[in-house]
Coordinates of C-alpha atoms in Angstrom, one line a residue:
X2 CA 88.0 61.4 -288.6
X3 CA 87.2 64.5 -286.4
X4 CA 89.1 64.6 -282.9
X5 CA 85.0 63.7 -280.7
X6 CA 85.1 60.5 -282.7
X7 CA 87.8 59.4 -282.5
X8 CA 87.7 60.0 -278.9
X9 CA 83.7 58.3 -278.5
X10 CA 85.0 55.2 -279.9
X11 CA 88.0 55.2 -277.9
X12 CA 86.4 55.3 -275.3
X13 CA 84.0 52.5 -276.2
X14 CA 87.3 50.3 -277.1
X15 CA 88.4 50.9 -274.2
X16 CA 85.2 50.2 -272.1
X17 CA 85.3 47.0 -274.1
X18 CA 86.4 44.2 -271.8
X19 CA 84.1 45.9 -269.0
X20 CA 81.6 45.6 -271.0
X21 CA 80.3 41.5 -271.0
X22 CA 82.7 41.5 -267.6
X23 CA 80.9 38.6 -265.5
X24 CA 81.3 36.7 -261.8
X25 CA 85.3 34.9 -261.8
X26 CA 83.5 31.5 -261.6
X27 CA 85.8 30.5 -259.0
X28 CA 84.0 33.2 -257.1
X29 CA 80.7 31.3 -257.5
X30 CA 82.1 28.0 -257.2
X31 CA 83.1 29.3 -253.6
X32 CA 79.8 30.7 -252.8
X33 CA 77.8 27.6 -253.8
X34 CA 80.2 25.9 -250.9
X35 CA 78.9 28.1 -248.4
X36 CA 75.7 29.4 -249.3
X37 CA 73.1 27.5 -247.4
X38 CA 75.3 28.5 -243.7
X39 CA 75.6 31.7 -244.6
X40 CA 71.5 31.4 -245.4
X41 CA 71.0 29.9 -242.2
X42 CA 73.2 32.5 -240.5
X43 CA 70.2 35.4 -241.8
X44 CA 67.6 33.1 -241.9
X45 CA 68.7 32.9 -237.6
X46 CA 68.5 36.5 -237.5
X47 CA 66.3 36.6 -239.4
X48 CA 63.5 34.3 -238.2
X49 CA 60.1 34.1 -240.1
X50 CA 57.5 34.7 -236.7
X51 CA 59.0 38.3 -235.5
X52 CA 57.9 42.0 -235.9
X53 CA 60.8 42.5 -239.1
X54 CA 60.1 40.0 -242.7
X55 CA 62.2 37.0 -243.0
X56 CA 65.4 36.9 -244.2
X57 CA 63.6 33.2 -246.5
X58 CA 60.8 35.3 -247.3
X59 CA 62.6 37.9 -248.7
X60 CA 64.8 35.7 -250.5
X61 CA 68.5 37.0 -248.8
X62 CA 70.1 34.7 -249.8
X63 CA 69.9 35.8 -253.5
X64 CA 70.4 40.4 -252.7
X65 CA 73.7 38.8 -250.9
X66 CA 75.1 36.5 -254.0
X67 CA 74.1 39.6 -256.0
X68 CA 75.0 41.8 -254.5
X69 CA 78.6 40.5 -253.5
X70 CA 79.3 39.0 -257.1
X71 CA 78.8 42.2 -258.6
X72 CA 81.8 43.7 -260.5
X73 CA 82.3 47.3 -258.4
X74 CA 81.0 45.5 -255.2
X75 CA 84.8 45.5 -253.1
X76 CA 86.8 42.7 -253.8
X77 CA 88.4 42.2 -250.0
X78 CA 84.2 42.0 -248.5
X79 CA 83.8 39.1 -251.0
X80 CA 86.1 37.6 -250.1
X81 CA 85.3 37.9 -246.1
X82 CA 81.6 37.1 -246.8
X83 CA 82.9 33.7 -248.1
X84 CA 86.0 33.3 -246.0
X85 CA 84.1 33.9 -242.7
X86 CA 81.4 32.1 -243.6
X87 CA 83.6 29.3 -243.9
X88 CA 85.9 29.7 -240.6
X89 CA 82.2 29.1 -239.6
X90 CA 81.5 26.1 -240.8
X91 CA 85.2 24.3 -239.9
X92 CA 84.7 26.1 -236.1
X93 CA 81.2 23.5 -236.4
X94 CA 82.4 21.1 -238.1
X95 CA 79.9 21.6 -240.8
X96 CA 77.0 21.2 -238.9
X97 CA 75.7 24.5 -238.5
X98 CA 73.1 24.2 -241.2
X99 CA 71.4 21.7 -238.9
X100 CA 71.5 23.1 -235.9
X101 CA 68.3 23.9 -233.9
X102 CA 68.0 27.3 -232.7
X103 CA 69.1 26.7 -229.3
X104 CA 72.5 25.1 -230.5
X105 CA 73.3 28.0 -233.7
X106 CA 72.4 30.3 -231.5
X107 CA 75.5 28.9 -228.8
X108 CA 77.4 28.7 -232.3
X109 CA 77.2 32.0 -233.4
X110 CA 78.0 33.8 -230.0
X111 CA 80.3 32.0 -230.2
X112 CA 82.3 33.2 -233.1
X113 CA 81.5 36.9 -232.0
X114 CA 83.5 36.2 -229.2
X115 CA 86.8 36.4 -231.7
X116 CA 87.3 40.0 -233.4
X117 CA 87.1 38.1 -236.8
X118 CA 83.4 36.7 -235.9
X119 CA 82.7 39.9 -235.4
X120 CA 82.9 41.9 -237.7
X121 CA 81.4 38.5 -240.2
X122 CA 78.4 38.6 -238.2
X123 CA 78.1 42.2 -238.2
X124 CA 78.7 42.1 -242.3
X125 CA 75.7 39.7 -242.8
X126 CA 73.8 41.5 -241.2
X127 CA 74.3 44.7 -243.1
X128 CA 73.4 42.8 -246.8
X129 CA 70.7 41.4 -245.2
X130 CA 69.5 44.6 -243.7
X131 CA 70.2 46.3 -247.2
X132 CA 68.4 42.7 -249.1
X133 CA 65.1 43.3 -246.6
X134 CA 65.6 47.7 -246.7
X135 CA 66.3 48.2 -250.9
X136 CA 64.2 48.6 -253.2
X137 CA 62.2 45.5 -254.2
X138 CA 63.6 45.6 -258.1
X139 CA 67.1 44.2 -256.7
X140 CA 64.9 41.0 -255.9
X141 CA 64.1 41.5 -251.8
X142 CA 62.0 43.6 -249.9
X143 CA 59.4 41.6 -252.4
X144 CA 56.1 43.2 -252.3
X145 CA 57.3 46.0 -250.1
X146 CA 57.6 44.1 -247.2
X147 CA 60.5 45.3 -245.3
X148 CA 59.7 48.7 -245.6
X149 CA 55.7 48.0 -244.6
X150 CA 57.3 46.6 -241.6
X151 CA 58.5 49.2 -240.2
X152 CA 56.5 51.5 -241.4
X153 CA 58.3 53.6 -244.0
X154 CA 58.8 53.9 -247.8
X155 CA 61.3 53.1 -250.1
X156 CA 63.4 57.0 -251.1
X157 CA 62.2 58.7 -254.9
X158 CA 62.9 58.3 -257.6
X159 CA 63.1 54.6 -257.1
X160 CA 65.4 52.8 -259.1
X161 CA 64.8 51.1 -262.4
X162 CA 67.4 48.5 -262.9
X163 CA 68.2 46.3 -261.0
X164 CA 72.2 47.4 -261.5
X165 CA 74.5 49.4 -264.1
X166 CA 75.8 47.5 -266.0
X167 CA 79.9 47.9 -266.7

């Protein structure tokens, strides 16, 4: 066997466990438990009728899930997103998603007063803005409405696929 062939086969075998890497089902279960809370926070931050497209219209919760569940995403941040939503649910006794807009604003302002809450809300804001302004190939920024709302356009060259699969 030639050295080159050996290196190619060795590399392929070394990467083989990652080729079929999937999201840990434990993570999926944890995410499902907090998904509605995160979506409600995103929709409160980016409501319908504002200058920017709404979080709901842009399907930002799906983008957030796909982003943080990707195998290359930082596991500590993934955990932080889940735990922060769980903390908000705990603080509001599981009722946050049923609150009026005024009550949601009040609850989020109170959560923001804590260092943990402030950082969590900042992370959710960042992920939501990434969804609204990302290339539509990633499943958000539908019909490029995020770009259009700020009279901008995406960078070139544009991606052809969602994510590099490992």
